């Protein structure tokens, strides 16, 4: 089990869920204060370690009640965006590729691709992701590959 300082330093003091900065000096009892989220513990079974990630106390607590959601930013023009956490979990288990969004213009798809790869580099740093933009049906499909 790691200390809060070790996990925070490794995660560059950013919440793995909302991707916002976490203040290491804030009280751990404050909703925006730091906490360690031990993810995958239940999935891996007893006796096996999970991955420790840094999260705001509120993000970590909310995740206990509802499945975590990493939102697509409103600044991106994406249609039918896939849920990022579910897609990453699927690709982690099975590998391969998954369509994650449709975009009306190639530049929109390229912007979404750049944002997604940057976000995933912090959300799931152990996996090397790539994206592909496929033209078709008068639009562009953004495909994520693991």
Protein backbone atom coordinates (compact mmCIF):
# COMPACT_ATOMS: atom_id res chain seq x y z
CA UNK A 1 0.00 0.00 0.00
CA UNK A 2 1.39 3.38 -1.04
CA UNK A 3 1.27 6.64 0.87
CA UNK A 4 -0.80 9.58 -0.33
CA UNK A 5 2.42 11.46 -1.13
CA UNK A 6 3.73 8.59 -3.30
CA UNK A 7 0.47 8.23 -5.22
CA UNK A 8 0.09 12.00 -5.60
CA UNK A 9 3.63 12.41 -6.91
CA UNK A 10 3.18 9.52 -9.36
CA UNK A 11 -0.13 10.97 -10.61
CA UNK A 12 1.26 14.55 -10.79
CA UNK A 13 -1.43 15.58 -8.29
CA UNK A 14 -4.30 15.24 -10.82
CA UNK A 15 -7.57 13.43 -10.12
CA UNK A 16 -7.82 10.37 -12.35
CA UNK A 17 -11.59 10.83 -12.65
CA UNK A 18 -12.14 14.53 -13.34
CA UNK A 19 -8.58 15.33 -14.51
CA UNK A 20 -8.49 18.47 -12.35
CA UNK A 21 -5.58 19.39 -10.05
CA UNK A 22 -5.63 18.03 -6.49
CA UNK A 23 -4.21 20.28 -3.76
CA UNK A 24 -1.86 18.13 -1.63
CA UNK A 25 -2.15 20.59 1.26
CA UNK A 26 -5.95 20.50 1.44
CA UNK A 27 -7.53 18.47 4.24
CA UNK A 28 -8.30 14.87 3.28
CA UNK A 29 -11.74 15.49 4.82
CA UNK A 30 -12.52 18.30 2.35
CA UNK A 31 -14.52 17.29 -0.74
CA UNK A 32 -11.73 18.67 -3.00
CA UNK A 33 -9.01 17.16 -0.80
CA UNK A 34 -6.80 14.25 -1.86
CA UNK A 35 -7.69 10.59 -1.47
CA UNK A 36 -6.39 7.28 -2.74
CA UNK A 37 -8.78 5.30 -4.91
CA UNK A 38 -7.91 1.61 -4.98
CA UNK A 39 -9.51 0.61 -8.26
CA UNK A 40 -9.97 -2.91 -9.58
CA UNK A 41 -9.71 -4.47 -6.12
CA UNK A 42 -13.08 -6.24 -6.33
CA UNK A 43 -12.57 -7.32 -9.93
CA UNK A 44 -9.21 -8.94 -9.27
CA UNK A 45 -10.40 -10.92 -6.30
CA UNK A 46 -9.14 -11.34 -2.77
CA UNK A 47 -5.44 -11.38 -2.21
CA UNK A 48 -4.61 -9.54 -5.40
CA UNK A 49 -3.64 -5.90 -5.38
CA UNK A 50 -5.44 -3.18 -7.21
CA UNK A 51 -4.19 -0.02 -8.82
CA UNK A 52 -3.95 2.96 -6.52
CA UNK A 53 -4.95 6.24 -8.18
CA UNK A 54 -5.27 9.79 -6.87
CA UNK A 55 -8.76 11.27 -6.69
CA UNK A 56 -10.55 14.16 -5.03
CA UNK A 57 -12.44 12.93 -1.98
CA UNK A 58 -15.78 13.86 -3.65
CA UNK A 59 -14.90 12.15 -6.95
CA UNK A 60 -13.86 9.01 -5.09
CA UNK A 61 -16.97 8.98 -2.90
CA UNK A 62 -19.31 9.61 -5.85
CA UNK A 63 -17.64 6.78 -7.76
CA UNK A 64 -18.67 4.40 -4.97
CA UNK A 65 -22.35 5.17 -5.61
CA UNK A 66 -22.30 5.37 -9.40
CA UNK A 67 -20.01 4.11 -12.11
CA UNK A 68 -17.24 6.65 -12.86
CA UNK A 69 -17.73 8.83 -15.91
CA UNK A 70 -15.02 10.71 -17.79
CA UNK A 71 -16.94 13.33 -19.75
CA UNK A 72 -16.14 14.43 -23.27
CA UNK A 73 -15.56 18.21 -23.19
CA UNK A 74 -18.28 20.46 -24.58
CA UNK A 75 -15.65 22.17 -26.77
CA UNK A 76 -15.41 19.06 -28.99
CA UNK A 77 -17.90 18.46 -31.80
CA UNK A 78 -18.59 14.75 -31.36
CA UNK A 79 -21.78 12.82 -32.05
CA UNK A 80 -22.72 9.63 -30.19
CA UNK A 81 -19.59 9.62 -28.00
CA UNK A 82 -18.81 6.31 -26.35
CA UNK A 83 -18.47 6.13 -22.57
CA UNK A 84 -14.72 6.46 -22.07
CA UNK A 85 -14.32 4.38 -18.89
CA UNK A 86 -16.36 1.44 -20.28
CA UNK A 87 -14.48 1.55 -23.59
CA UNK A 88 -11.09 1.59 -21.87
CA UNK A 89 -12.10 -1.34 -19.64
CA UNK A 90 -13.21 -3.32 -22.71
CA UNK A 91 -9.97 -2.59 -24.57
CA UNK A 92 -7.90 -3.43 -21.48
CA UNK A 93 -9.58 -6.86 -21.25
CA UNK A 94 -9.81 -7.77 -24.92
CA UNK A 95 -7.54 -5.41 -26.83
CA UNK A 96 -8.46 -4.52 -30.38
CA UNK A 97 -10.33 -1.38 -31.35
CA UNK A 98 -13.59 0.44 -30.70
CA UNK A 99 -15.44 3.26 -32.42
CA UNK A 100 -15.70 6.07 -29.89
CA UNK A 101 -17.34 8.99 -31.72
CA UNK A 102 -18.62 10.35 -35.01
CA UNK A 103 -17.64 13.82 -36.15
CA UNK A 104 -19.02 15.96 -38.99
CA UNK A 105 -15.60 17.24 -40.13
CA UNK A 106 -12.13 15.70 -40.23
CA UNK A 107 -10.75 18.58 -38.16
CA UNK A 108 -13.35 17.84 -35.45
CA UNK A 109 -12.26 14.19 -35.41
CA UNK A 110 -8.60 15.18 -35.23
CA UNK A 111 -9.30 17.56 -32.32
CA UNK A 112 -11.23 14.82 -30.52
CA UNK A 113 -8.43 12.35 -31.20
CA UNK A 114 -5.78 14.67 -29.76
CA UNK A 115 -7.85 15.33 -26.62
CA UNK A 116 -8.70 11.64 -26.13
CA UNK A 117 -5.10 10.43 -26.41
CA UNK A 118 -3.94 13.12 -23.98
CA UNK A 119 -6.71 12.25 -21.50
CA UNK A 120 -6.08 8.51 -21.75
CA UNK A 121 -2.35 9.01 -21.13
CA UNK A 122 -3.36 10.07 -17.61
CA UNK A 123 -6.43 7.89 -17.16
CA UNK A 124 -4.75 4.62 -18.17
CA UNK A 125 -0.99 5.27 -18.45
CA UNK A 126 -0.05 1.59 -18.66
CA UNK A 127 -1.80 1.09 -22.01
CA UNK A 128 -0.53 2.52 -25.29
CA UNK A 129 -3.53 3.82 -27.24
CA UNK A 130 -3.68 5.05 -30.82
CA UNK A 131 -6.53 6.56 -32.78
CA UNK A 132 -7.63 6.41 -36.37
CA UNK A 133 -10.02 8.68 -38.28
CA UNK A 134 -12.08 6.88 -40.93
CA UNK A 135 -14.17 8.72 -43.51
CA UNK A 136 -17.62 7.38 -44.32
CA UNK A 137 -21.28 8.24 -44.57
CA UNK A 138 -20.64 11.95 -44.97
CA UNK A 139 -18.76 12.16 -41.66
CA UNK A 140 -15.73 10.83 -39.85
CA UNK A 141 -15.50 7.98 -37.36
CA UNK A 142 -12.98 8.19 -34.51
CA UNK A 143 -11.60 4.74 -33.68
CA UNK A 144 -9.57 3.98 -30.55
CA UNK A 145 -7.08 1.09 -30.64
CA UNK A 146 -5.17 -0.56 -27.79
